[in-house]
């Protein structure tokens, strides 16, 4: 790719302004097997840009989505808090919009059916669309109708031809992962019933910046949205955002509610105007605001290394909890390898026995921690820290302490 020709994936403006440059990094979800440790490993630039025209923060595409997602190791059903979130969402939607046996609920990137199972329990017809074959097969086994496909205007047209218009079209943590953003949103418009509702959840750029969550930047995550920008993208494709919720998930997400622009049955709620105002007041419509972030990230790296070097000098041991994509960005950017971290643990059997990409830290099951009694347990998925601290509270028996590195180094006494 010629760097001078990188253009905004929404509006096509040449990208000239770096948002934050995290150096060279491997694909965050490419966990390694033992035999791969002896081989070369591809690293790609992790340099995000901000568009001076629409303010979309974005990573240029280096890998085809097929390579990134075809054997995706992430199974949603392994997180308890995420399952609760999915169940609460289902109740909320049924209560507010009255979906029933005559409705059709379609989820894009439906994973192993973790969310659709709750609609199915209520007797509501569901359809999952999931590009990763291994995860889609888990959904099918659980009785969730699922087609193995990437979603875009072509898939949407096939669904529309079969009269499978969605009354509720769901996309959780997928909008940010779409390389061809315009084709995806065009597809939403095509797949949606004339009176249907779209809800999409994605991390909120405002929270990413406020809370220093630079580790949520990785190659599989192409776009980072403010509300102002996502509203503009949807409007361009004839969709109207009529409501929005600010959620605590993934460190602070938005759930947007959209309909066809001409669907008068869904008036725009005050919350939409309030959030636009809040972002404008915070400078999300000026480049200067975005420029401040890079220096904050460098400072954070220095603080993390300071803390770890001092602890190592005192003879302390570090182990991590979790093997999330965000942990891989953080460890690779900071250069924290097995010289600092003895190992990490993860509940997912699909990750155990593998190694973290780039830094080559081994992944074991959580029981290992009882055996080696580390001084510090670094929680990489900081968004789940309460849950993990409860689960692993026995580390306090030998004086072990929990550590979170984002937004800043914090040791929990
Ligand atoms: Zn743009």
mmCIF file of C-alpha atoms and ligand atoms in Angstrom:
data_model
loop_
_atom_site.group_PDB
_atom_site.id
_atom_site.type_symbol
_atom_site.label_atom_id
_atom_site.label_comp_id
_atom_site.label_asym_id
_atom_site.label_seq_id
_atom_site.Cartn_x
_atom_site.Cartn_y
_atom_site.Cartn_z
ATOM 1 C CA UNK A 1 0.000 0.000 0.000
ATOM 2 C CA UNK A 2 1.290 3.439 -0.908
ATOM 3 C CA UNK A 3 0.978 5.533 2.205
ATOM 4 C CA UNK A 4 0.337 8.757 0.318
ATOM 5 C CA UNK A 5 -2.817 7.218 -1.139
ATOM 6 C CA UNK A 6 -4.519 5.996 2.022
ATOM 7 C CA UNK A 7 -8.023 7.400 1.984
ATOM 8 C CA UNK A 8 -10.832 7.615 4.532
ATOM 9 C CA UNK A 9 -12.961 4.477 4.310
ATOM 10 C CA UNK A 10 -16.118 6.536 4.675
ATOM 11 C CA UNK A 11 -15.657 9.810 2.774
ATOM 12 C CA UNK A 12 -12.565 9.131 0.637
ATOM 13 C CA UNK A 13 -10.527 12.109 1.886
ATOM 14 C CA UNK A 14 -6.737 11.396 1.863
ATOM 15 C CA UNK A 15 -5.600 10.549 5.400
ATOM 16 C CA UNK A 16 -2.807 12.842 6.517
ATOM 17 C CA UNK A 17 -3.129 13.039 10.291
ATOM 18 C CA UNK A 18 -1.906 10.319 12.637
ATOM 19 C CA UNK A 19 -4.116 9.759 15.687
ATOM 20 C CA UNK A 20 -1.799 7.398 17.558
ATOM 21 C CA UNK A 21 1.084 5.272 16.253
ATOM 22 C CA UNK A 22 1.574 2.014 18.171
ATOM 23 C CA UNK A 23 4.471 0.830 16.002
ATOM 24 C CA UNK A 24 4.664 -2.610 14.404
ATOM 25 C CA UNK A 25 2.427 -5.311 15.863
ATOM 26 C CA UNK A 26 1.296 -8.851 14.965
ATOM 27 C CA UNK A 27 -2.404 -9.548 14.344
ATOM 28 C CA UNK A 28 -3.847 -9.512 17.840
ATOM 29 C CA UNK A 29 -5.864 -12.722 17.488
ATOM 30 C CA UNK A 30 -3.180 -14.876 15.853
ATOM 31 C CA UNK A 31 -2.284 -17.034 18.853
ATOM 32 C CA UNK A 32 0.700 -19.258 18.145
ATOM 33 C CA UNK A 33 1.241 -22.985 18.542
ATOM 34 C CA UNK A 34 4.552 -24.162 20.035
ATOM 35 C CA UNK A 35 6.017 -25.153 16.651
ATOM 36 C CA UNK A 36 5.333 -21.656 15.268
ATOM 37 C CA UNK A 37 7.676 -20.072 17.809
ATOM 38 C CA UNK A 38 10.594 -21.115 15.636
ATOM 39 C CA UNK A 39 9.201 -19.383 12.546
ATOM 40 C CA UNK A 40 8.982 -15.831 11.215
ATOM 41 C CA UNK A 41 5.936 -13.930 12.349
ATOM 42 C CA UNK A 42 4.275 -11.153 10.350
ATOM 43 C CA UNK A 43 4.068 -7.709 11.972
ATOM 44 C CA UNK A 44 2.019 -4.842 10.508
ATOM 45 C CA UNK A 45 1.997 -1.108 11.201
ATOM 46 C CA UNK A 46 -0.502 -0.187 13.919
ATOM 47 C CA UNK A 47 -0.804 3.482 13.010
ATOM 48 C CA UNK A 48 -4.280 5.010 13.292
ATOM 49 C CA UNK A 49 -5.341 8.110 11.373
ATOM 50 C CA UNK A 50 -8.066 10.672 11.862
ATOM 51 C CA UNK A 51 -9.915 11.990 8.795
ATOM 52 C CA UNK A 52 -9.844 15.783 8.635
ATOM 53 C CA UNK A 53 -13.224 15.851 6.889
ATOM 54 C CA UNK A 54 -15.483 13.396 8.800
ATOM 55 C CA UNK A 55 -13.249 12.744 11.869
ATOM 56 C CA UNK A 56 -13.445 8.987 11.477
ATOM 57 C CA UNK A 57 -10.498 7.482 13.360
ATOM 58 C CA UNK A 58 -9.307 4.465 11.419
ATOM 59 C CA UNK A 59 -6.644 1.906 10.601
ATOM 60 C CA UNK A 60 -5.824 1.195 6.982
ATOM 61 C CA UNK A 61 -6.493 -2.395 5.937
ATOM 62 C CA UNK A 62 -3.423 -4.644 5.748
ATOM 63 C CA UNK A 63 -4.958 -8.101 5.829
ATOM 64 C CA UNK A 64 -7.992 -9.471 4.065
ATOM 65 C CA UNK A 65 -10.884 -10.113 6.460
ATOM 66 C CA UNK A 66 -10.831 -13.770 5.368
ATOM 67 C CA UNK A 67 -7.350 -14.144 6.861
ATOM 68 C CA UNK A 68 -8.248 -12.349 10.047
ATOM 69 C CA UNK A 69 -11.594 -13.916 10.819
ATOM 70 C CA UNK A 70 -11.668 -17.373 9.249
ATOM 71 C CA UNK A 71 -10.389 -19.186 12.348
ATOM 72 C CA UNK A 72 -11.276 -16.677 15.000
ATOM 73 C CA UNK A 73 -10.524 -18.047 18.456
ATOM 74 C CA UNK A 74 -12.983 -15.879 20.329
ATOM 75 C CA UNK A 75 -16.124 -17.619 21.590
ATOM 76 C CA UNK A 76 -18.504 -15.155 23.223
ATOM 77 C CA UNK A 77 -20.112 -17.687 25.513
ATOM 78 C CA UNK A 78 -17.023 -17.847 27.703
ATOM 79 C CA UNK A 79 -17.695 -14.551 29.467
ATOM 80 C CA UNK A 80 -20.408 -14.520 32.156
ATOM 81 C CA UNK A 81 -20.879 -10.759 32.184
ATOM 82 C CA UNK A 82 -21.281 -10.681 28.405
ATOM 83 C CA UNK A 83 -23.998 -13.331 28.597
ATOM 84 C CA UNK A 84 -25.845 -11.271 31.204
ATOM 85 C CA UNK A 85 -25.536 -8.242 28.946
ATOM 86 C CA UNK A 86 -27.057 -10.220 26.059
ATOM 87 C CA UNK A 87 -29.950 -11.450 28.181
ATOM 88 C CA UNK A 88 -30.751 -7.972 29.517
ATOM 89 C CA UNK A 89 -30.652 -6.585 25.977
ATOM 90 C CA UNK A 90 -33.144 -9.221 24.781
ATOM 91 C CA UNK A 91 -35.623 -8.386 27.559
ATOM 92 C CA UNK A 92 -35.252 -4.671 26.886
ATOM 93 C CA UNK A 93 -35.897 -4.995 23.150
ATOM 94 C CA UNK A 94 -38.912 -7.263 23.537
ATOM 95 C CA UNK A 95 -40.411 -4.993 26.156
ATOM 96 C CA UNK A 96 -39.831 -1.733 24.277
ATOM 97 C CA UNK A 97 -40.628 -2.787 20.700
ATOM 98 C CA UNK A 98 -42.891 -5.816 21.228
ATOM 99 C CA UNK A 99 -41.101 -8.398 19.089
ATOM 100 C CA UNK A 100 -42.933 -11.737 19.019
ATOM 101 C CA UNK A 101 -43.390 -14.999 17.043
ATOM 102 C CA UNK A 102 -44.214 -13.011 13.890
ATOM 103 C CA UNK A 103 -41.001 -10.994 14.017
ATOM 104 C CA UNK A 104 -37.612 -11.852 12.597
ATOM 105 C CA UNK A 105 -34.450 -11.094 14.527
ATOM 106 C CA UNK A 106 -31.223 -11.224 12.529
ATOM 107 C CA UNK A 107 -27.809 -10.824 14.077
ATOM 108 C CA UNK A 108 -24.680 -9.976 12.116
ATOM 109 C CA UNK A 109 -21.498 -11.568 13.458
ATOM 110 C CA UNK A 110 -23.674 -13.771 15.648
ATOM 111 C CA UNK A 111 -20.702 -15.739 16.975
ATOM 112 C CA UNK A 112 -21.737 -18.983 18.682
ATOM 113 C CA UNK A 113 -25.355 -17.833 19.117
ATOM 114 C CA UNK A 114 -24.767 -16.443 22.615
ATOM 115 C CA UNK A 115 -27.330 -13.642 22.069
ATOM 116 C CA UNK A 116 -29.852 -15.156 19.667
ATOM 117 C CA UNK A 117 -30.430 -18.040 22.089
ATOM 118 C CA UNK A 118 -32.347 -15.635 24.365
ATOM 119 C CA UNK A 119 -34.669 -14.507 21.542
ATOM 120 C CA UNK A 120 -35.160 -18.135 20.542
ATOM 121 C CA UNK A 121 -36.144 -18.989 24.129
ATOM 122 C CA UNK A 122 -38.984 -16.483 23.750
ATOM 123 C CA UNK A 123 -40.187 -18.185 20.566
ATOM 124 C CA UNK A 124 -38.985 -15.374 18.272
ATOM 125 C CA UNK A 125 -37.582 -16.543 14.889
ATOM 126 C CA UNK A 126 -33.852 -15.820 14.630
ATOM 127 C CA UNK A 127 -31.126 -15.926 12.024
ATOM 128 C CA UNK A 128 -27.395 -15.595 12.626
ATOM 129 C CA UNK A 129 -24.822 -14.455 10.069
ATOM 130 C CA UNK A 130 -21.293 -15.392 11.064
ATOM 131 C CA UNK A 131 -18.165 -15.431 8.893
ATOM 132 C CA UNK A 132 -15.987 -17.662 11.090
ATOM 133 C CA UNK A 133 -16.875 -21.253 10.240
ATOM 134 C CA UNK A 134 -15.680 -22.797 13.500
ATOM 135 C CA UNK A 135 -17.836 -20.456 15.608
ATOM 136 C CA UNK A 136 -20.852 -20.727 13.283
ATOM 137 C CA UNK A 137 -20.715 -24.501 13.683
ATOM 138 C CA UNK A 138 -20.941 -24.128 17.449
ATOM 139 C CA UNK A 139 -24.089 -22.010 16.940
ATOM 140 C CA UNK A 140 -25.665 -24.580 14.616
ATOM 141 C CA UNK A 141 -24.959 -27.304 17.140
ATOM 142 C CA UNK A 142 -26.803 -25.233 19.733
ATOM 143 C CA UNK A 143 -29.829 -25.021 17.395
ATOM 144 C CA UNK A 144 -29.361 -21.411 16.215
ATOM 145 C CA UNK A 145 -29.964 -21.103 12.425
ATOM 146 C CA UNK A 146 -26.764 -19.531 11.109
ATOM 147 C CA UNK A 147 -25.347 -18.823 7.682
ATOM 148 C CA UNK A 148 -21.564 -18.701 7.236
ATOM 149 C CA UNK A 149 -21.016 -15.392 5.432
ATOM 150 C CA UNK A 150 -19.615 -11.915 5.639
ATOM 151 C CA UNK A 151 -22.365 -9.333 5.808
ATOM 152 C CA UNK A 152 -22.492 -6.629 3.152
ATOM 153 C CA UNK A 153 -24.824 -5.389 0.418
ATOM 154 C CA UNK A 154 -24.593 -8.707 -1.463
ATOM 155 C CA UNK A 155 -25.591 -10.884 1.506
ATOM 156 C CA UNK A 156 -28.306 -8.339 2.349
ATOM 157 C CA UNK A 157 -29.782 -8.622 -1.156
ATOM 158 C CA UNK A 158 -29.920 -12.417 -0.881
ATOM 159 C CA UNK A 159 -31.806 -12.117 2.403
ATOM 160 C CA UNK A 160 -34.164 -9.506 0.950
ATOM 161 C CA UNK A 161 -34.902 -11.748 -2.058
ATOM 162 C CA UNK A 162 -35.932 -14.536 0.277
ATOM 163 C CA UNK A 163 -38.268 -12.081 2.051
ATOM 164 C CA UNK A 164 -36.077 -12.341 5.104
ATOM 165 C CA UNK A 165 -36.228 -8.642 5.973
ATOM 166 C CA UNK A 166 -35.253 -8.119 9.577
ATOM 167 C CA UNK A 167 -37.621 -6.499 12.057
ATOM 168 C CA UNK A 168 -34.648 -6.277 14.351
ATOM 169 C CA UNK A 169 -31.179 -6.228 12.857
ATOM 170 C CA UNK A 170 -28.435 -6.529 15.471
ATOM 171 C CA UNK A 171 -24.717 -5.949 15.211
ATOM 172 C CA UNK A 172 -22.670 -6.041 18.392
ATOM 173 C CA UNK A 173 -18.996 -5.224 18.080
ATOM 174 C CA UNK A 174 -19.007 -5.670 14.336
ATOM 175 C CA UNK A 175 -19.306 -2.138 12.888
ATOM 176 C CA UNK A 176 -15.782 -1.305 14.003
ATOM 177 C CA UNK A 177 -14.452 -4.524 12.454
ATOM 178 C CA UNK A 178 -15.788 -3.903 8.949
ATOM 179 C CA UNK A 179 -13.168 -2.960 6.331
ATOM 180 C CA UNK A 180 -15.738 -1.846 3.745
ATOM 181 C CA UNK A 181 -17.834 0.375 5.966
ATOM 182 C CA UNK A 182 -19.994 1.866 3.200
ATOM 183 C CA UNK A 183 -20.944 -1.503 1.730
ATOM 184 C CA UNK A 184 -21.809 -2.793 5.209
ATOM 185 C CA UNK A 185 -24.119 0.107 6.079
ATOM 186 C CA UNK A 186 -25.660 -0.046 2.590
ATOM 187 C CA UNK A 187 -26.371 -3.712 3.404
ATOM 188 C CA UNK A 188 -28.098 -2.751 6.663
ATOM 189 C CA UNK A 189 -30.454 -0.505 4.707
ATOM 190 C CA UNK A 190 -31.266 -3.316 2.248
ATOM 191 C CA UNK A 191 -31.790 -6.034 4.885
ATOM 192 C CA UNK A 192 -34.051 -3.923 7.103
ATOM 193 C CA UNK A 193 -37.860 -4.252 7.028
ATOM 194 C CA UNK A 194 -39.537 -0.888 6.125
ATOM 195 C CA UNK A 195 -40.566 -0.475 9.797
ATOM 196 C CA UNK A 196 -37.601 -2.396 11.227
ATOM 197 C CA UNK A 197 -35.018 -1.374 13.795
ATOM 198 C CA UNK A 198 -31.258 -1.667 13.744
ATOM 199 C CA UNK A 199 -29.226 -1.701 16.934
ATOM 200 C CA UNK A 200 -25.452 -1.616 16.841
ATOM 201 C CA UNK A 201 -23.031 -1.611 19.745
ATOM 202 C CA UNK A 202 -19.436 -0.491 19.403
ATOM 203 C CA UNK A 203 -16.804 1.124 21.625
ATOM 204 C CA UNK A 204 -17.263 4.874 21.970
ATOM 205 C CA UNK A 205 -14.258 6.892 20.822
ATOM 206 C CA UNK A 206 -14.977 9.486 23.493
ATOM 207 C CA UNK A 207 -14.464 6.880 26.206
ATOM 208 C CA UNK A 208 -11.419 5.421 24.453
ATOM 209 C CA UNK A 209 -9.770 8.842 24.567
ATOM 210 C CA UNK A 210 -11.005 9.882 28.024
ATOM 211 C CA UNK A 211 -9.924 6.604 29.596
ATOM 212 C CA UNK A 212 -6.738 6.040 27.646
ATOM 213 C CA UNK A 213 -7.896 2.743 26.149
ATOM 214 C CA UNK A 214 -5.316 2.691 23.373
ATOM 215 C CA UNK A 215 -4.989 -1.082 23.826
ATOM 216 C CA UNK A 216 -8.408 -1.487 22.154
ATOM 217 C CA UNK A 217 -6.687 -0.464 18.922
ATOM 218 C CA UNK A 218 -5.706 -3.536 16.897
ATOM 219 C CA UNK A 219 -5.647 -4.564 13.241
ATOM 220 C CA UNK A 220 -8.989 -6.362 13.311
ATOM 221 C CA UNK A 221 -10.578 -3.157 14.574
ATOM 222 C CA UNK A 222 -10.681 -0.823 11.579
ATOM 223 C CA UNK A 223 -12.849 2.107 12.727
ATOM 224 C CA UNK A 224 -13.210 4.069 15.988
ATOM 225 C CA UNK A 225 -16.447 6.043 16.101
ATOM 226 C CA UNK A 226 -17.609 9.172 17.778
ATOM 227 C CA UNK A 227 -21.384 9.545 17.807
ATOM 228 C CA UNK A 228 -21.154 12.527 15.456
ATOM 229 C CA UNK A 229 -19.314 10.482 12.849
ATOM 230 C CA UNK A 230 -21.454 7.339 13.025
ATOM 231 C CA UNK A 231 -24.558 9.499 12.682
ATOM 232 C CA UNK A 232 -23.134 11.027 9.524
ATOM 233 C CA UNK A 233 -22.283 7.580 8.087
ATOM 234 C CA UNK A 234 -25.797 6.265 8.699
ATOM 235 C CA UNK A 235 -27.447 9.420 7.342
ATOM 236 C CA UNK A 236 -25.425 9.143 4.142
ATOM 237 C CA UNK A 237 -26.958 5.691 3.589
ATOM 238 C CA UNK A 238 -30.560 6.743 4.279
ATOM 239 C CA UNK A 239 -30.685 5.585 7.881
ATOM 240 C CA UNK A 240 -31.709 7.691 10.850
ATOM 241 C CA UNK A 241 -30.341 7.224 14.361
ATOM 242 C CA UNK A 242 -33.343 7.859 16.587
ATOM 243 C CA UNK A 243 -31.960 6.837 19.971
ATOM 244 C CA UNK A 244 -28.697 6.047 21.704
ATOM 245 C CA UNK A 245 -27.620 4.445 24.980
ATOM 246 C CA UNK A 246 -24.241 4.882 26.625
ATOM 247 C CA UNK A 247 -23.204 1.479 27.980
ATOM 248 C CA UNK A 248 -20.404 0.402 30.348
ATOM 249 C CA UNK A 249 -19.437 -2.614 28.184
ATOM 250 C CA UNK A 250 -15.943 -2.868 26.670
ATOM 251 C CA UNK A 251 -14.844 0.169 28.640
ATOM 252 C CA UNK A 252 -17.685 2.360 27.354
ATOM 253 C CA UNK A 253 -19.796 1.594 24.307
ATOM 254 C CA UNK A 254 -22.640 3.178 22.387
ATOM 255 C CA UNK A 255 -25.780 1.330 21.431
ATOM 256 C CA UNK A 256 -27.373 3.164 18.541
ATOM 257 C CA UNK A 257 -30.960 2.625 17.400
ATOM 258 C CA UNK A 258 -31.589 3.278 13.712
ATOM 259 C CA UNK A 259 -34.479 3.069 11.276
ATOM 260 C CA UNK A 260 -35.062 4.014 7.667
ATOM 261 C CA UNK A 261 -34.732 7.800 7.383
ATOM 262 C CA UNK A 262 -38.351 8.093 6.178
ATOM 263 C CA UNK A 263 -39.850 5.968 8.982
ATOM 264 C CA UNK A 264 -41.893 8.645 10.765
ATOM 265 C CA UNK A 265 -43.040 6.210 13.466
ATOM 266 C CA UNK A 266 -39.720 6.644 15.263
ATOM 267 C CA UNK A 267 -39.130 10.218 16.408
ATOM 268 C CA UNK A 268 -35.599 11.249 17.301
ATOM 269 C CA UNK A 269 -35.143 11.199 21.082
ATOM 270 C CA UNK A 270 -33.608 14.031 23.097
ATOM 271 C CA UNK A 271 -30.693 11.739 24.034
ATOM 272 C CA UNK A 272 -29.461 11.940 20.423
ATOM 273 C CA UNK A 273 -29.261 15.742 20.484
ATOM 274 C CA UNK A 274 -27.686 15.711 23.944
ATOM 275 C CA UNK A 275 -24.860 13.390 22.920
ATOM 276 C CA UNK A 276 -24.116 15.371 19.744
ATOM 277 C CA UNK A 277 -23.875 18.499 21.881
ATOM 278 C CA UNK A 278 -21.637 16.766 24.441
ATOM 279 C CA UNK A 279 -19.200 15.601 21.763
ATOM 280 C CA UNK A 280 -19.114 18.999 20.094
ATOM 281 C CA UNK A 281 -18.456 20.645 23.459
ATOM 282 C CA UNK A 282 -15.530 18.237 23.911
ATOM 283 C CA UNK A 283 -14.009 19.124 20.556
ATOM 284 C CA UNK A 284 -14.774 15.984 18.565
ATOM 285 C CA UNK A 285 -15.376 18.164 15.523
ATOM 286 C CA UNK A 286 -11.873 19.694 15.622
ATOM 287 C CA UNK A 287 -8.560 18.048 14.646
ATOM 288 C CA UNK A 288 -6.701 19.561 17.616
ATOM 289 C CA UNK A 289 -8.671 17.389 20.011
ATOM 290 C CA UNK A 290 -7.436 14.202 18.311
ATOM 291 C CA UNK A 291 -3.815 15.318 18.186
ATOM 292 C CA UNK A 292 -3.494 15.329 21.972
ATOM 293 C CA UNK A 293 -3.889 11.575 22.325
ATOM 294 C CA UNK A 294 -0.538 10.285 21.001
ATOM 295 C CA UNK A 295 1.557 11.946 23.723
ATOM 296 C CA UNK A 296 -0.727 10.620 26.467
ATOM 297 C CA UNK A 297 -0.171 7.079 25.175
ATOM 298 C CA UNK A 298 3.628 7.402 25.172
ATOM 299 C CA UNK A 299 3.503 8.684 28.739
ATOM 300 C CA UNK A 300 1.404 5.683 29.758
ATOM 301 C CA UNK A 301 3.974 3.280 28.283
ATOM 302 C CA UNK A 302 6.758 4.915 30.288
ATOM 303 C CA UNK A 303 4.710 4.655 33.497
ATOM 304 C CA UNK A 304 3.896 0.982 32.964
ATOM 305 C CA UNK A 305 7.542 0.118 32.307
ATOM 306 C CA UNK A 306 8.669 2.146 35.342
ATOM 307 C CA UNK A 307 6.326 0.154 37.560
ATOM 308 C CA UNK A 308 7.313 -3.230 36.165
ATOM 309 C CA UNK A 309 11.051 -2.597 36.170
ATOM 310 C CA UNK A 310 10.979 -1.473 39.787
ATOM 311 C CA UNK A 311 8.928 -4.513 40.827
ATOM 312 C CA UNK A 312 11.280 -6.886 38.995
ATOM 313 C CA UNK A 313 14.244 -5.259 40.745
ATOM 314 C CA UNK A 314 12.556 -6.097 44.042
ATOM 315 C CA UNK A 315 12.325 -9.738 42.899
ATOM 316 C CA UNK A 316 8.564 -9.765 42.280
ATOM 317 C CA UNK A 317 6.852 -12.076 39.791
ATOM 318 C CA UNK A 318 4.168 -11.184 37.243
ATOM 319 C CA UNK A 319 1.484 -13.344 35.696
ATOM 320 C CA UNK A 320 -1.364 -12.118 33.489
ATOM 321 C CA UNK A 321 -5.012 -13.050 33.509
ATOM 322 C CA UNK A 322 -6.666 -13.348 30.095
ATOM 323 C CA UNK A 323 -5.493 -13.414 26.509
ATOM 324 C CA UNK A 324 -7.711 -10.761 24.900
ATOM 325 C CA UNK A 325 -6.789 -8.906 21.727
ATOM 326 C CA UNK A 326 -6.323 -5.730 23.776
ATOM 327 C CA UNK A 327 -3.684 -7.457 25.911
ATOM 328 C CA UNK A 328 -1.726 -8.283 22.802
ATOM 329 C CA UNK A 329 -1.696 -4.660 21.660
ATOM 330 C CA UNK A 330 -0.596 -3.493 25.095
ATOM 331 C CA UNK A 331 2.191 -6.039 25.595
ATOM 332 C CA UNK A 332 3.568 -5.633 22.078
ATOM 333 C CA UNK A 333 3.486 -1.834 22.181
ATOM 334 C CA UNK A 334 5.201 -1.733 25.566
ATOM 335 C CA UNK A 335 7.678 -4.516 24.694
ATOM 336 C CA UNK A 336 6.614 -6.623 27.679
ATOM 337 C CA UNK A 337 7.507 -10.256 26.957
ATOM 338 C CA UNK A 338 8.372 -13.343 28.986
ATOM 339 C CA UNK A 339 11.238 -11.311 30.476
ATOM 340 C CA UNK A 340 8.543 -9.606 32.595
ATOM 341 C CA UNK A 341 5.584 -12.003 32.468
ATOM 342 C CA UNK A 342 5.937 -15.685 33.421
ATOM 343 C CA UNK A 343 2.729 -16.740 31.668
ATOM 344 C CA UNK A 344 -0.924 -15.827 31.244
ATOM 345 C CA UNK A 345 -4.080 -17.859 31.918
ATOM 346 C CA UNK A 346 -7.380 -17.996 30.075
ATOM 347 C CA UNK A 347 -10.601 -19.910 30.686
ATOM 348 C CA UNK A 348 -11.077 -20.635 26.999
ATOM 349 C CA UNK A 349 -9.709 -24.088 26.128
ATOM 350 C CA UNK A 350 -9.262 -22.776 22.569
ATOM 351 C CA UNK A 351 -6.495 -20.452 23.751
ATOM 352 C CA UNK A 352 -4.825 -22.715 26.330
ATOM 353 C CA UNK A 353 -1.650 -24.404 25.114
ATOM 354 C CA UNK A 354 -0.971 -21.516 22.727
ATOM 355 C CA UNK A 355 1.290 -18.452 22.968
ATOM 356 C CA UNK A 356 0.453 -14.749 22.734
ATOM 357 C CA UNK A 357 1.377 -13.313 19.319
ATOM 358 C CA UNK A 358 4.563 -11.261 19.152
ATOM 359 C CA UNK A 359 5.529 -11.531 22.810
ATOM 360 C CA UNK A 360 5.309 -15.361 22.938
ATOM 361 C CA UNK A 361 3.991 -15.552 26.504
ATOM 362 C CA UNK A 362 2.488 -19.053 27.112
ATOM 363 C CA UNK A 363 -1.254 -19.426 27.875
ATOM 364 C CA UNK A 364 -2.361 -21.913 30.535
ATOM 365 C CA UNK A 365 -5.594 -22.707 32.363
ATOM 366 C CA UNK A 366 -6.364 -20.588 35.498
ATOM 367 C CA UNK A 367 -5.433 -23.449 37.884
ATOM 368 C CA UNK A 368 -1.770 -22.872 37.155
ATOM 369 C CA UNK A 369 -1.864 -19.708 39.318
ATOM 370 C CA UNK A 370 -2.458 -21.703 42.516
ATOM 371 C CA UNK A 371 0.676 -23.700 41.775
ATOM 372 C CA UNK A 372 3.120 -20.846 41.115
ATOM 373 C CA UNK A 373 1.688 -18.177 43.489
ATOM 374 C CA UNK A 374 2.707 -15.002 41.622
ATOM 375 C CA UNK A 375 3.114 -11.680 43.447
ATOM 376 C CA UNK A 376 1.141 -9.703 40.861
ATOM 377 C CA UNK A 377 -1.733 -10.776 38.645
ATOM 378 C CA UNK A 378 -2.192 -8.309 35.779
ATOM 379 C CA UNK A 379 -5.767 -8.292 34.502
ATOM 380 C CA UNK A 380 -5.517 -7.731 30.752
ATOM 381 C CA UNK A 381 -9.293 -7.524 30.080
ATOM 382 C CA UNK A 382 -9.647 -4.569 32.473
ATOM 383 C CA UNK A 383 -13.316 -4.210 31.492
ATOM 384 C CA UNK A 384 -13.957 -7.489 33.389
ATOM 385 C CA UNK A 385 -11.807 -6.678 36.418
ATOM 386 C CA UNK A 386 -14.570 -6.953 39.061
ATOM 387 C CA UNK A 387 -15.595 -10.374 37.802
ATOM 388 C CA UNK A 388 -12.008 -11.626 37.605
ATOM 389 C CA UNK A 389 -10.999 -10.263 41.019
ATOM 390 C CA UNK A 390 -13.947 -12.142 42.525
ATOM 391 C CA UNK A 391 -13.106 -15.332 40.650
ATOM 392 C CA UNK A 392 -9.421 -15.209 41.561
ATOM 393 C CA UNK A 393 -9.724 -13.785 45.098
ATOM 394 C CA UNK A 394 -7.676 -16.716 46.471
ATOM 395 C CA UNK A 395 -4.432 -15.055 45.256
ATOM 396 C CA UNK A 396 -4.728 -12.850 48.352
ATOM 397 C CA UNK A 397 -4.102 -16.003 50.472
ATOM 398 C CA UNK A 398 -0.401 -15.797 49.605
ATOM 399 C CA UNK A 399 -0.287 -11.988 49.423
ATOM 400 C CA UNK A 400 -0.849 -11.807 45.666
ATOM 401 C CA UNK A 401 -2.171 -8.495 44.328
ATOM 402 C CA UNK A 402 -4.266 -7.579 41.317
ATOM 403 C CA UNK A 403 -2.937 -5.017 38.851
ATOM 404 C CA UNK A 404 -4.664 -3.126 36.058
ATOM 405 C CA UNK A 405 -2.529 -1.108 33.607
ATOM 406 C CA UNK A 406 -5.233 0.919 31.813
ATOM 407 C CA UNK A 407 -6.112 3.805 32.099
ATOM 408 C CA UNK A 408 -3.047 3.876 34.362
ATOM 409 C CA UNK A 409 -1.120 1.498 36.617
ATOM 410 C CA UNK A 410 -3.260 0.583 39.591
ATOM 411 C CA UNK A 411 -2.455 -2.044 42.244
ATOM 412 C CA UNK A 412 -5.460 -3.318 44.217
ATOM 413 C CA UNK A 413 -4.385 -3.771 47.843
HETATM 414 ZN ZN1 LIG B 1 -13.570 10.837 6.239
#
